[in-house]
Coordinates of C-alpha atoms in Angstrom, one line a residue:
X300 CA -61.8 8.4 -135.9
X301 CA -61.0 10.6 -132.7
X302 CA -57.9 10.6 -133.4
X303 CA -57.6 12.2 -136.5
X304 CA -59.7 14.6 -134.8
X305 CA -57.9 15.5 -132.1
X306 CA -55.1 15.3 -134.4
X307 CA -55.9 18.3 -136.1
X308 CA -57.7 20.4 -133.8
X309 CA -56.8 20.1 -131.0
X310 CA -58.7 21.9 -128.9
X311 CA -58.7 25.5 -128.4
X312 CA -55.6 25.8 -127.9
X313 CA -53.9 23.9 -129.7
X314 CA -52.4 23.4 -133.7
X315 CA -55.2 23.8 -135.9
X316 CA -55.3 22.5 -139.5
X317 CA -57.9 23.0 -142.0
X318 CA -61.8 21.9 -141.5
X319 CA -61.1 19.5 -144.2
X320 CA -59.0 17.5 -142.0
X321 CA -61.1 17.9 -138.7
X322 CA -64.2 15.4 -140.3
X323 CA -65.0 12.7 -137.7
X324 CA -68.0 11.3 -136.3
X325 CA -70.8 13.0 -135.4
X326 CA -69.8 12.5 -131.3
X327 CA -70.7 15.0 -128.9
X328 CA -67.5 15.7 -128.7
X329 CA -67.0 16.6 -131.7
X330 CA -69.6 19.0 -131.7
X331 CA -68.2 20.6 -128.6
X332 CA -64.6 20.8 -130.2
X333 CA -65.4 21.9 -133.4
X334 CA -66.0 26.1 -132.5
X335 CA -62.3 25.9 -132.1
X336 CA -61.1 24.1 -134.9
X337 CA -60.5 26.5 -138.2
X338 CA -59.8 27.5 -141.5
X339 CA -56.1 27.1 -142.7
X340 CA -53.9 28.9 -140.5
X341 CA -51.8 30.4 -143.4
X342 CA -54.6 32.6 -144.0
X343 CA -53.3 35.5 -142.2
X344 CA -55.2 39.2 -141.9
X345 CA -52.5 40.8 -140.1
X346 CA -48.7 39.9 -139.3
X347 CA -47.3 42.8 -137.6
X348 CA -48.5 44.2 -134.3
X349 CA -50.3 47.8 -134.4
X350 CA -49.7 48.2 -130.9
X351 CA -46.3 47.7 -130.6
X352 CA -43.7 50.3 -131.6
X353 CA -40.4 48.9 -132.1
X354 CA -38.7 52.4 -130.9
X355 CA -40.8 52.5 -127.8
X356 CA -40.2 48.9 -126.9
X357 CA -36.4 49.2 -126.6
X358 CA -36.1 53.0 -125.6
X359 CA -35.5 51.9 -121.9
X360 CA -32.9 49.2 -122.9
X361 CA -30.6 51.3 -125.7
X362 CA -28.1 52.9 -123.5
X363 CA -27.6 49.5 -121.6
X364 CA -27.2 47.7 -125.2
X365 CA -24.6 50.1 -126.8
X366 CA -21.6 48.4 -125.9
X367 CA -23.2 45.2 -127.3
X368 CA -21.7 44.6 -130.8
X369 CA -21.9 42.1 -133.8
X370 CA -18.6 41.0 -133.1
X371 CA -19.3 40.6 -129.4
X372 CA -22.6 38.7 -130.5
X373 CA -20.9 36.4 -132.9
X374 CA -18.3 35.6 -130.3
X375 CA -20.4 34.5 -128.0
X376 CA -22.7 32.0 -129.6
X377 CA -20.7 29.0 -129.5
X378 CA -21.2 29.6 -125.7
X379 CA -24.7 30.5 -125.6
X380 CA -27.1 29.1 -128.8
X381 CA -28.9 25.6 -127.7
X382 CA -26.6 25.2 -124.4
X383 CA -28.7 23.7 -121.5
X384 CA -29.0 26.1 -117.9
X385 CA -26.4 23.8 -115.9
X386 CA -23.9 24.1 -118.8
X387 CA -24.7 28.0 -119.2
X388 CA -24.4 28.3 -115.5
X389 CA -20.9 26.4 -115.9
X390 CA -19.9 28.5 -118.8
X391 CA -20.3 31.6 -115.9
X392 CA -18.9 30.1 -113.0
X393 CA -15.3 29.6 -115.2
X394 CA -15.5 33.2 -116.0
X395 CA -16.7 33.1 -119.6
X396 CA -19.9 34.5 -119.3
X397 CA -21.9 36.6 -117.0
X398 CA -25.2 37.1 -116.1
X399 CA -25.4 40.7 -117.9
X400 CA -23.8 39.6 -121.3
X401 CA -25.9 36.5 -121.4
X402 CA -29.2 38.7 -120.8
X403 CA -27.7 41.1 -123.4
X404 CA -27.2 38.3 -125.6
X405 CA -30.8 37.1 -125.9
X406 CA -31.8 40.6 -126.0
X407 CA -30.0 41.2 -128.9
X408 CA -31.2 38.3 -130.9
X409 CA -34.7 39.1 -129.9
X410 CA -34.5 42.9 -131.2
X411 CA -32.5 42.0 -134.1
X412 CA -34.8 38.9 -135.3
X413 CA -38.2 39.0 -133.9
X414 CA -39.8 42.1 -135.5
X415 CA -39.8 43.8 -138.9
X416 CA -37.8 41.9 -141.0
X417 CA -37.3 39.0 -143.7
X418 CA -36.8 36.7 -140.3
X419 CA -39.3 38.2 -138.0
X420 CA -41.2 35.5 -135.5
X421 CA -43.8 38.0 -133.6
X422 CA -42.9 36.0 -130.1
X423 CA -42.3 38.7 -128.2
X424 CA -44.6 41.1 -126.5
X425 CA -42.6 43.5 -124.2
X426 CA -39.1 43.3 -122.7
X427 CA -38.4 44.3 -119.2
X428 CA -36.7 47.5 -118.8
X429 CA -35.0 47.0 -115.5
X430 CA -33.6 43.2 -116.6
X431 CA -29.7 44.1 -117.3
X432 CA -29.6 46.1 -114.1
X433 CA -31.5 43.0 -112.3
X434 CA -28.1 40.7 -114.2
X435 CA -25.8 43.4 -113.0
X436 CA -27.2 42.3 -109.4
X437 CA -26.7 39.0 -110.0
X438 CA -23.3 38.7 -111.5
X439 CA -22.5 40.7 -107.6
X440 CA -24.5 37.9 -105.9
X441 CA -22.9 35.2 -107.9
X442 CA -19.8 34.7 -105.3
X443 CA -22.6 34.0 -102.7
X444 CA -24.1 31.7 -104.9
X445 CA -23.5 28.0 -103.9
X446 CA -27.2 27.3 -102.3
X447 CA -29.2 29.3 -104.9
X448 CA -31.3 27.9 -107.3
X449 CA -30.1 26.4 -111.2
X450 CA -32.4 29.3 -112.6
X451 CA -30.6 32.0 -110.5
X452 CA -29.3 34.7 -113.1
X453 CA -31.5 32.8 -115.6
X454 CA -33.3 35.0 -118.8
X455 CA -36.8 33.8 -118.3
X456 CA -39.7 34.6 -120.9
X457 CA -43.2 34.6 -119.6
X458 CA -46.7 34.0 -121.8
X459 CA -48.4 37.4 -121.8
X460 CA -51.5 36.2 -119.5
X461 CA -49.3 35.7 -116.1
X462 CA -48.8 39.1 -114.5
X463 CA -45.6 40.8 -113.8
X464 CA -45.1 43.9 -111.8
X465 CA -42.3 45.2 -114.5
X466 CA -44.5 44.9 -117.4
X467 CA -48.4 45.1 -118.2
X468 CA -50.3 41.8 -118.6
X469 CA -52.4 42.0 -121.8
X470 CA -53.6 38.6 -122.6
X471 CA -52.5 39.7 -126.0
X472 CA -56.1 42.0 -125.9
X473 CA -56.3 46.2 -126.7
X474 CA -58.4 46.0 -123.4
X475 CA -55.5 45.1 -121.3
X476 CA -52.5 47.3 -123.0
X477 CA -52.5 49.0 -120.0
X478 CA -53.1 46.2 -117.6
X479 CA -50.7 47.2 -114.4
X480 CA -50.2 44.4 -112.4
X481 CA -48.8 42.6 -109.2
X482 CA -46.3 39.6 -109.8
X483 CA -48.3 36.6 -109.7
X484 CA -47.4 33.5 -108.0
X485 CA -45.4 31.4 -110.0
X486 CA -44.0 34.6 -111.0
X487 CA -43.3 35.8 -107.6
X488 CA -41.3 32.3 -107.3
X489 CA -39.5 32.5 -110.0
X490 CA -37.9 35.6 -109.0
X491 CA -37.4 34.6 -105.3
X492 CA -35.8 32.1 -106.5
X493 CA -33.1 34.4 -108.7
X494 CA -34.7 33.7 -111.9
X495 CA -34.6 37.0 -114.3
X496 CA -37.7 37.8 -115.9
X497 CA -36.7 38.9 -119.1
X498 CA -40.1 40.0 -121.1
X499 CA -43.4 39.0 -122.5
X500 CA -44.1 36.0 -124.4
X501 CA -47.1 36.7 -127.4
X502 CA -49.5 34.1 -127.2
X503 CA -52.9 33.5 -129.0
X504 CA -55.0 36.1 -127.9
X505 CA -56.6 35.5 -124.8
X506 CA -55.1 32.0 -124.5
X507 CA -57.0 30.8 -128.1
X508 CA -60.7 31.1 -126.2
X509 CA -61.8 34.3 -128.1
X510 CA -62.4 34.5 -131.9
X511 CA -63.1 31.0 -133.0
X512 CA -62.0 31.8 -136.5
X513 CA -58.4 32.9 -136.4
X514 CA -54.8 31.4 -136.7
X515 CA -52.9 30.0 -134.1
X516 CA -50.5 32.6 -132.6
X517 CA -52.3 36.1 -133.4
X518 CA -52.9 38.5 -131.1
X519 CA -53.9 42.3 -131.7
X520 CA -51.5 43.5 -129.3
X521 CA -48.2 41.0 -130.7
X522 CA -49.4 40.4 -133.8
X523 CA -49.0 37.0 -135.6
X524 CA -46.5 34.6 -134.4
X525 CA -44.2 33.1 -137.0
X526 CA -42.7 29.4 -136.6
X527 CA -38.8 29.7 -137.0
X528 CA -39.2 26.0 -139.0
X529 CA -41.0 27.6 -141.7
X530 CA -42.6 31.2 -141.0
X531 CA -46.3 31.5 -142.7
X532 CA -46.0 27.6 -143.8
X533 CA -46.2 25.4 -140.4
X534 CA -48.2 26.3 -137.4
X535 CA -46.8 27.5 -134.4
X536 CA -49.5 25.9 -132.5
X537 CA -51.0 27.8 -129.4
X538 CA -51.8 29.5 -127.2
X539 CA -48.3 29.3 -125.7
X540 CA -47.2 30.6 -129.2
X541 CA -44.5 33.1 -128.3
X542 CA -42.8 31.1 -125.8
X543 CA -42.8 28.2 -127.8
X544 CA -41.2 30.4 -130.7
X545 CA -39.3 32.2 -128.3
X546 CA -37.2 29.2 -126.9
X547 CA -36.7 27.5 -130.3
X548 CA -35.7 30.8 -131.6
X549 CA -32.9 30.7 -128.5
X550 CA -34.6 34.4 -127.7
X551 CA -34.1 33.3 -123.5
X552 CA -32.7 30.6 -121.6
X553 CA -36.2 29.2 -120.9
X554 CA -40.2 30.0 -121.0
X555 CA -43.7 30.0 -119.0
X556 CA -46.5 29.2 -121.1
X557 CA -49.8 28.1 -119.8
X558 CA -52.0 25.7 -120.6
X559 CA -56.1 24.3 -120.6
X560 CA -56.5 21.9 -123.2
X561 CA -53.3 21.5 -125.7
X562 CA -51.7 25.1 -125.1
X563 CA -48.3 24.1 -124.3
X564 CA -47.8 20.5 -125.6
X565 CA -48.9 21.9 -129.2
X566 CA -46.5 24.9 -129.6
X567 CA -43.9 22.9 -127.8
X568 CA -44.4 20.1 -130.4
X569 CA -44.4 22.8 -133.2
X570 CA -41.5 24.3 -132.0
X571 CA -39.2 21.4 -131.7
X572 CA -38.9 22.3 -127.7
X573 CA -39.7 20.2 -124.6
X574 CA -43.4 21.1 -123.0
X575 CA -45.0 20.0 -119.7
X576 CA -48.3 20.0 -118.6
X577 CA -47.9 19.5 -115.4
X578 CA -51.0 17.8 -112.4
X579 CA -53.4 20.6 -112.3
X580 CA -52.8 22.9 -108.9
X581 CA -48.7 21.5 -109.1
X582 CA -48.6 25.3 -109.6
X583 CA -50.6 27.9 -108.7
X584 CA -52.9 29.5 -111.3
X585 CA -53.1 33.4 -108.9
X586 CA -52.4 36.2 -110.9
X587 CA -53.3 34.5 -114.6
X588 CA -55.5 35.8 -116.7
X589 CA -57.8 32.5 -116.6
X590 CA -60.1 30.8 -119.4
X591 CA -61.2 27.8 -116.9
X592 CA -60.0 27.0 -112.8
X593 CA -61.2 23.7 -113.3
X594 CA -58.4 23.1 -116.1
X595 CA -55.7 25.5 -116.6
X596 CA -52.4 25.1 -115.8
X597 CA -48.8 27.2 -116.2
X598 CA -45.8 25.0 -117.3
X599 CA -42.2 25.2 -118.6
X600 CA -41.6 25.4 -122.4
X601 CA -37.8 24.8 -122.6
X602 CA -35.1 23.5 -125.4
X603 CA -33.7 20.2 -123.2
X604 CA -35.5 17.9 -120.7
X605 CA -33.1 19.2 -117.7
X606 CA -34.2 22.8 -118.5
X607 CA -37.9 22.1 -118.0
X608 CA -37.1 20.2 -114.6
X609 CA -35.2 23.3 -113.6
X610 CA -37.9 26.0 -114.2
X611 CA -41.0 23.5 -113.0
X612 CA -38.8 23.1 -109.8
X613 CA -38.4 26.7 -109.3
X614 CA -42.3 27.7 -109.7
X615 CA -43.7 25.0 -107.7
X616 CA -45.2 25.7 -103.9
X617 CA -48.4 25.6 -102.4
X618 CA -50.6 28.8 -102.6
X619 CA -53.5 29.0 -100.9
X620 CA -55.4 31.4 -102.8
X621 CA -56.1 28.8 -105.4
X622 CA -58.4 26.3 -104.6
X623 CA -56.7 23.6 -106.9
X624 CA -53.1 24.0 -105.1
X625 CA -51.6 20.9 -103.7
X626 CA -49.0 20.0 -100.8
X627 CA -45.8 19.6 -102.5
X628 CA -44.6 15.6 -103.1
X629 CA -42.3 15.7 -100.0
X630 CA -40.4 12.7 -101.8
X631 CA -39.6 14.8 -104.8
X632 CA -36.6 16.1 -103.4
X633 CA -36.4 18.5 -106.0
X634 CA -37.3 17.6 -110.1
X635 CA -33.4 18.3 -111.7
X636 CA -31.7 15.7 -109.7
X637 CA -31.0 12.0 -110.7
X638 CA -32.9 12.5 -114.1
X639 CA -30.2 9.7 -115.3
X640 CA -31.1 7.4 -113.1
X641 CA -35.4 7.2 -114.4
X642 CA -33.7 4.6 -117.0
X643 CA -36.7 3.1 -119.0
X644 CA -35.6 -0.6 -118.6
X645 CA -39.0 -2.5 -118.1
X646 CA -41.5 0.3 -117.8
X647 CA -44.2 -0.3 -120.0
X648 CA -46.0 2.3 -122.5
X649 CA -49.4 1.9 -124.0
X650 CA -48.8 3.1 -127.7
X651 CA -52.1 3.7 -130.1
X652 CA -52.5 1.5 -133.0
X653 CA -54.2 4.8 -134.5
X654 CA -50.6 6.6 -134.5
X655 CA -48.7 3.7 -135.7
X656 CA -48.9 4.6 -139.1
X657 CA -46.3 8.2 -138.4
X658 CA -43.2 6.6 -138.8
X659 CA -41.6 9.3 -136.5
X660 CA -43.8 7.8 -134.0
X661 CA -42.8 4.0 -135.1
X662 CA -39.1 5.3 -134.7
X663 CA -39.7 7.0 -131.4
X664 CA -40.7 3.8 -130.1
X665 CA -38.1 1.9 -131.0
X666 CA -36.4 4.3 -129.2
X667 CA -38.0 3.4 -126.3
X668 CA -37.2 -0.3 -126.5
X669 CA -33.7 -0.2 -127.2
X670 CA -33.7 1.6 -124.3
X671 CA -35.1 -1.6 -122.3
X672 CA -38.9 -0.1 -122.6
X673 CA -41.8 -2.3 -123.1
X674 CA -44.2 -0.9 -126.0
X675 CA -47.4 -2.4 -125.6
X676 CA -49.8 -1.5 -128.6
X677 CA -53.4 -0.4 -127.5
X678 CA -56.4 1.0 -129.2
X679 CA -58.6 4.4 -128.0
X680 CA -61.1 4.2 -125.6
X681 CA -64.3 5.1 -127.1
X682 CA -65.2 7.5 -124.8
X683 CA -66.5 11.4 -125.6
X684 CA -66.3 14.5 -124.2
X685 CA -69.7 15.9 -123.6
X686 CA -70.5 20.0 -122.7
X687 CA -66.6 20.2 -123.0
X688 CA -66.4 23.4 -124.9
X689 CA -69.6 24.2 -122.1
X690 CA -67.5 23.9 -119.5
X691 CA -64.8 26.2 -120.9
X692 CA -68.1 28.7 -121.1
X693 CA -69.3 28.5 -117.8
X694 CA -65.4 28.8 -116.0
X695 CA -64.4 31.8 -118.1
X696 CA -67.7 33.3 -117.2
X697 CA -66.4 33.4 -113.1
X698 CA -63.2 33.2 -113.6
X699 CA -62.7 36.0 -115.7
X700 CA -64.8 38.6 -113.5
X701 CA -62.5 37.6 -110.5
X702 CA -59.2 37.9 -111.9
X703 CA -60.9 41.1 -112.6
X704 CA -61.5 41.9 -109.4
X705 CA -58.7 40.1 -107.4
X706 CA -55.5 40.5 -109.6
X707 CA -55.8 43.1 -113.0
X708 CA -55.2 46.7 -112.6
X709 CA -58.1 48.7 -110.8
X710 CA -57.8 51.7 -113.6
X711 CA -59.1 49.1 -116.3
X712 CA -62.8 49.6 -115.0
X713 CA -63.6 46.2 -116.4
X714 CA -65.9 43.6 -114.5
X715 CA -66.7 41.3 -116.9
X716 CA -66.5 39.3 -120.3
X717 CA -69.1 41.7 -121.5
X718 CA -67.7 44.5 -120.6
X719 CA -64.7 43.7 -123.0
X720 CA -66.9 42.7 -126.1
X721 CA -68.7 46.0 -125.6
X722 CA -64.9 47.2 -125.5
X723 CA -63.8 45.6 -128.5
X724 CA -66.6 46.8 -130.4
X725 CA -65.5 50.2 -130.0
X726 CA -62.8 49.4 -132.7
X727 CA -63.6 46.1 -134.2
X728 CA -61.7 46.1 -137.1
X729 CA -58.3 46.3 -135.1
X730 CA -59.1 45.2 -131.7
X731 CA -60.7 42.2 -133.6
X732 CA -60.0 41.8 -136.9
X733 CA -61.3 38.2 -136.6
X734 CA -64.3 38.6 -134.5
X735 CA -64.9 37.1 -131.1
X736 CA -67.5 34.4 -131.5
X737 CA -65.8 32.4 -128.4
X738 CA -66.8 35.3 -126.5
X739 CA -69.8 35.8 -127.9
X740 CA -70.8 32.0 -126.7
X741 CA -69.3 32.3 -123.1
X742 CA -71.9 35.4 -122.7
X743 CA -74.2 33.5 -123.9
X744 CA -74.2 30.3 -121.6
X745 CA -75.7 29.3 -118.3
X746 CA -76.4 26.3 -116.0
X747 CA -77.3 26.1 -112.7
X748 CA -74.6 24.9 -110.1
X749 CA -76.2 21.4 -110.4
X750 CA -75.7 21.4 -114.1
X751 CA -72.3 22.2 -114.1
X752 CA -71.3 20.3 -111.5
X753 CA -72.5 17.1 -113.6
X754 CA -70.4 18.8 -116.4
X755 CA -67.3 18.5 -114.6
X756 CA -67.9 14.7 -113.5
X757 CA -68.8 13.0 -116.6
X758 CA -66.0 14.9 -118.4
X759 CA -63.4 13.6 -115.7
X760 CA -64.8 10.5 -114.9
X761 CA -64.6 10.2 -118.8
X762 CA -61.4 11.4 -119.5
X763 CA -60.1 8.9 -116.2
X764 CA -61.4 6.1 -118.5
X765 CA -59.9 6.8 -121.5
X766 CA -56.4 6.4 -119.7
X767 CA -57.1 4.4 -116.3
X768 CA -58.7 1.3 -118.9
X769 CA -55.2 0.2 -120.4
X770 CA -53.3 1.5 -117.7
X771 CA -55.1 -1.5 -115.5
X772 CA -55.5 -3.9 -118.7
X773 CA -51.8 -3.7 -119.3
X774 CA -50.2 -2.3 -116.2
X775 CA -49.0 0.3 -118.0
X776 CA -46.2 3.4 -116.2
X777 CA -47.5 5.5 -118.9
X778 CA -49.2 6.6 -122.2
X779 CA -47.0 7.6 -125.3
X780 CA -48.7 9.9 -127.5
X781 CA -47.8 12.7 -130.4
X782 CA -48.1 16.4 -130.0
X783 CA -51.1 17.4 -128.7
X784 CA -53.1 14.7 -130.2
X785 CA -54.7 13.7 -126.6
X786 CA -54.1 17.0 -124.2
X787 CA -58.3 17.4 -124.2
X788 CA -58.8 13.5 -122.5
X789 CA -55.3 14.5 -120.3
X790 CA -56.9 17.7 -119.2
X791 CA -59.9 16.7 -118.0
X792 CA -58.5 13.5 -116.5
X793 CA -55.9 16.1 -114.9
X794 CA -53.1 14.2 -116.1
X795 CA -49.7 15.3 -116.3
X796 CA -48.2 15.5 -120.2
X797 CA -44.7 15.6 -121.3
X798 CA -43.3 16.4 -124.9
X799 CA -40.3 16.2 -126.1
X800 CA -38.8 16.5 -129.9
X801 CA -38.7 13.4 -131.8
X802 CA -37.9 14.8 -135.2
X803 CA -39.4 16.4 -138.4
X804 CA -41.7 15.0 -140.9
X805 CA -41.3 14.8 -144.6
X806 CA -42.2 18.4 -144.9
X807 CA -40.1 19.3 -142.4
X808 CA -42.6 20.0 -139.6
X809 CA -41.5 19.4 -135.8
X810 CA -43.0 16.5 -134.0
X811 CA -42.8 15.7 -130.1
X812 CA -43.1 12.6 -128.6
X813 CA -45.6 12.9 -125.7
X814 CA -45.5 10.8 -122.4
X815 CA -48.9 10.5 -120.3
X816 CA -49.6 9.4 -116.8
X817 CA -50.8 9.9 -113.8
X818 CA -51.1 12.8 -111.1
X819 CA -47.7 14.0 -109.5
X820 CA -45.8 11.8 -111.2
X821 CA -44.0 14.6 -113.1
X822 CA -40.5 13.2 -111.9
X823 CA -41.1 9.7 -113.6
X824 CA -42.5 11.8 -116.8
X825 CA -38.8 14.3 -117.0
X826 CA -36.7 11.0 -116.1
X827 CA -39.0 9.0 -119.4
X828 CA -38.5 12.0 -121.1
X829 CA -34.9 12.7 -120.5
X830 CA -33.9 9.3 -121.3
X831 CA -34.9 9.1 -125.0
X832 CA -34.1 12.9 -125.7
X833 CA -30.4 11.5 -124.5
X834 CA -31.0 8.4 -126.8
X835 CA -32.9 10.2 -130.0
X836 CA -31.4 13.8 -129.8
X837 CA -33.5 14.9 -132.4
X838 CA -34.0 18.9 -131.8
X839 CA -32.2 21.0 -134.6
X840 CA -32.0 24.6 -134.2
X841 CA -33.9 26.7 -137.0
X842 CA -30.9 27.2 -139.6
X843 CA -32.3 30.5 -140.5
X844 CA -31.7 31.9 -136.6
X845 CA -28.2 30.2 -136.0

């Protein structure tokens, strides 16, 4: 069954269980898939970073923190810990916050949970040394404030493969420890926007499309990623890892991640946190380190529905230095506003007979129709996914030699894929302790334009099909899924994906309810996906990191 497949791979990118649990059919599919599917992700090599140096990382910051105590920590939770941005921003326009004690807030929970200790997570990379003076600024702005932007003065995390001009850009690799950057786009928005960019998010090394054989999370430069639900027992699911972590772990007000097949919706899902995938070219993809222009994609990881509307709304705008970027929906006025009034009374959601059988799932969907939803049960399209892993190949190939030469630090003296491998193998048993076959394969593979031009169309023409069938049989307004279960038919369709928290399962591993449909129709997915959080509520914060 594809499902069950998909279920436990899923692809690249996403939560990976063992190969016990991947069996299916013998599909093409399958046999594309399967390079990223692994052994048990428990089975850890390393945990803690050799490249990071706790000292080092908060040197800059130390001065700044020393009037930050316990007692000014613990006083300030009730404020802070799982709040949404409007109510934080309210919490600052009374006078009971600023914008400098809230960034020294998550900075202090970040240096005193996520590395070297009983608690440690792993989810952060590097922390900006210049982001309490940047609050300072703001909290002078704030008077002048009444136009700006929900994320203005907001403690943003971003996935270590987007660059920043504060801090290197690593891709969580040895190669790029020393990748000095530009901001890229959505960065560059975020910021213009008054957004404070607070650090580095780890990630699966090079977005989860290197070694083929490694756990979900773990990178050489961050080391592995812990899930705050149970560290070394569940999955974190990747490659967004860190920001997924991050924002359950309340280490920031929000997070970037990024994704290609799965790599937001499946830590987001792990995490107990809201992910969405948005229409490929929504925003731009300049200044990422890529794995594939046909199908990646940043996106908001957030802990509330609102949240995610805020951050997607302040990254969006059209770039044209990437060739996927669309005009902006001129009657999305903006995507925070009116999210109460997307009720779900008579919309109708295709739900899979496969799933039916996880009763947070069956639950979910009651959900749904007490809320005036239609649930209308449909089966998979038996469709596959031919030369997908190929098509990862052949993008990466390009892609990766012109971020090279377009957006990463001229002092690297990289040009190419090959050009790291030779790299890593200067070192292999830290720079990759488990291997780089992923890599290995990209090298490896050719087509001629003609080739993978056929590629891309079956695989979207096929992916279409797997959603536009019931959406015309049934007249579905979207697709309800779990986790990441489906991200590899949504991301070559190029459909949007939202997922939002619908509970914990008998072992006590998070679950998210995902909502599917089609392209630019992110407001309808945040107004589906804001009414049932408000109904289900179902995100708990970690009770080991309250």
């Amino acid at each position: 069954m594809r499902t069950l497949f998909f279920l436990a791979v899923l692809t690249l990118l996403g939560c990976k269980n063992s190969e016990e649990n991947t069996k299916t059919s013998k599909n093409q599919s399958t046999a594309d898939t399967s390079a990223v599917s692994t052994k048990d992700f428990r089975e850890f090599k390393i945990l803690d970073s050799k490249y990071i140096n706790p000292n080092e990382l908060w040197e800059a910051l130390n001065d700044e923190m020393s009037d930050f105590s316990v007692e000014k920590y613990e006083s300030l939770k009730p404020l802070i810990l799982e709040q949404d941005i409007p109510t934080l921003q309210k919490h600052i326009s009374e006078g009971k916050l600023s914008y400098e004690v809230l960034t020294k807030f998550y900075l202090y929970r970040i240096k005193t949970f996520d590395r070297n200790n009983e608690l440690s997570l792993n989810s952060v990379i590097s922390v900006n040394p210049n982001v309490i003076n940047e609050a300072i600024q703001k909290d002078k702005e704030a008077p002048n404030k009444q136009d700006k932007h929900p994320i203005f003065g907001m403690p943003i995390l971003l996935k270590d493969n987007i660059n920043t001009a504060a801090m290197p850009t690593s891709a969580g690799a040895v190669a790029l420890q020393k990748n000095n950057t530009n901001d890229a786009f959505i960065t560059k928005q975020l910021v213009n926007n008054g957004a404070l960019i607070l650090g580095k998010a780890n990630l699966s090394e090079w977005a989860y499309f290197f070694c083929g054989d490694c756990p979900s999370g773990y990178s050489a430069v961050g080391g592995q990623t812990l899930n705050p639900y149970g560290r070394k027992t569940i999955d974190t699911g990747g490659s967004s890892s860190g920001s997924g972590v991050a924002v359950a772990a309340n280490f920031c007000a929000a997070a970037v991640g990024s994704e290609t097949a799965g790599s937001i919706l499946s830590p987001a899902s792990q995490n107990s946190v809201v992910g969405l995938k948005p229409t490929i070219g929504l925003l731009s993809r300049t200044g990422i380190v890529p794995i594939s222009s046909t199908l990646d994609t940043p996106g908001p990881i957030t802990r509330t529905v609102i949240d995610n509307a805020i951050v997607l709304d302040a990254m969006k705008g059209y770039d044209a230095a990437d060739f996927k970027s669309i005009e902006q929906n001129l009657t999305v006025k903006n995507y925070y506003e009116d999210l109460s009034k997307g009720d779900l009374k008579g919309k109708r959601f295709g739900a899979f007979k496969e799933l039916m059988t996880d009763t947070l799932y069956a639950n979910a969907l009651n959900v749904l129709k007490a809320q005036g939803a239609e649930v209308i049960v449909i089966s998979e399209e038996k469709v596959d996914l031919p030369d997908f892993l190929r098509l990862l190949n052949l993008d990466m190939k390009v892609d990766l030699a012109n971020y090279f030469s377009e957006y990463a630090d001229d002092e690297l003296k990289f040009n190419s894929l090959e050009d790291i491998m030779l790299y890593n193998e200067t070192d292999s048993l830290n720079i990759m302790p488990y291997g780089q076959n992923l890599f290995i394969g990209v090298a490896e593979d050719s087509a001629t334009k003609e080739e993978f031009d056929a590629i891309k169309n079956v695989l979207k023409s096929n992916g279409k099909r797997f959603f536009d069938v019931p959406f015309k049989a049934q007249n579905l307004d979207g697709i309800i899924s779990i986790n990441n279960y489906h991200a590899a038919e949504a991301a070559v369709a190029e459909y949007p994906a939202l997922t939002v928290p619908m509970g914990y399962n008998s072992q006590g591993v998070p679950e998210g309810l995902t909502f599917i449909t089609t392209p630019e129709s992110e407001k309808s997915l945040l107004q589906w996906g804001y009414a049932y959080e408000e109904a289900s509520n179902m995100r708990e914060l970690p009770k080991n990191y309250n």
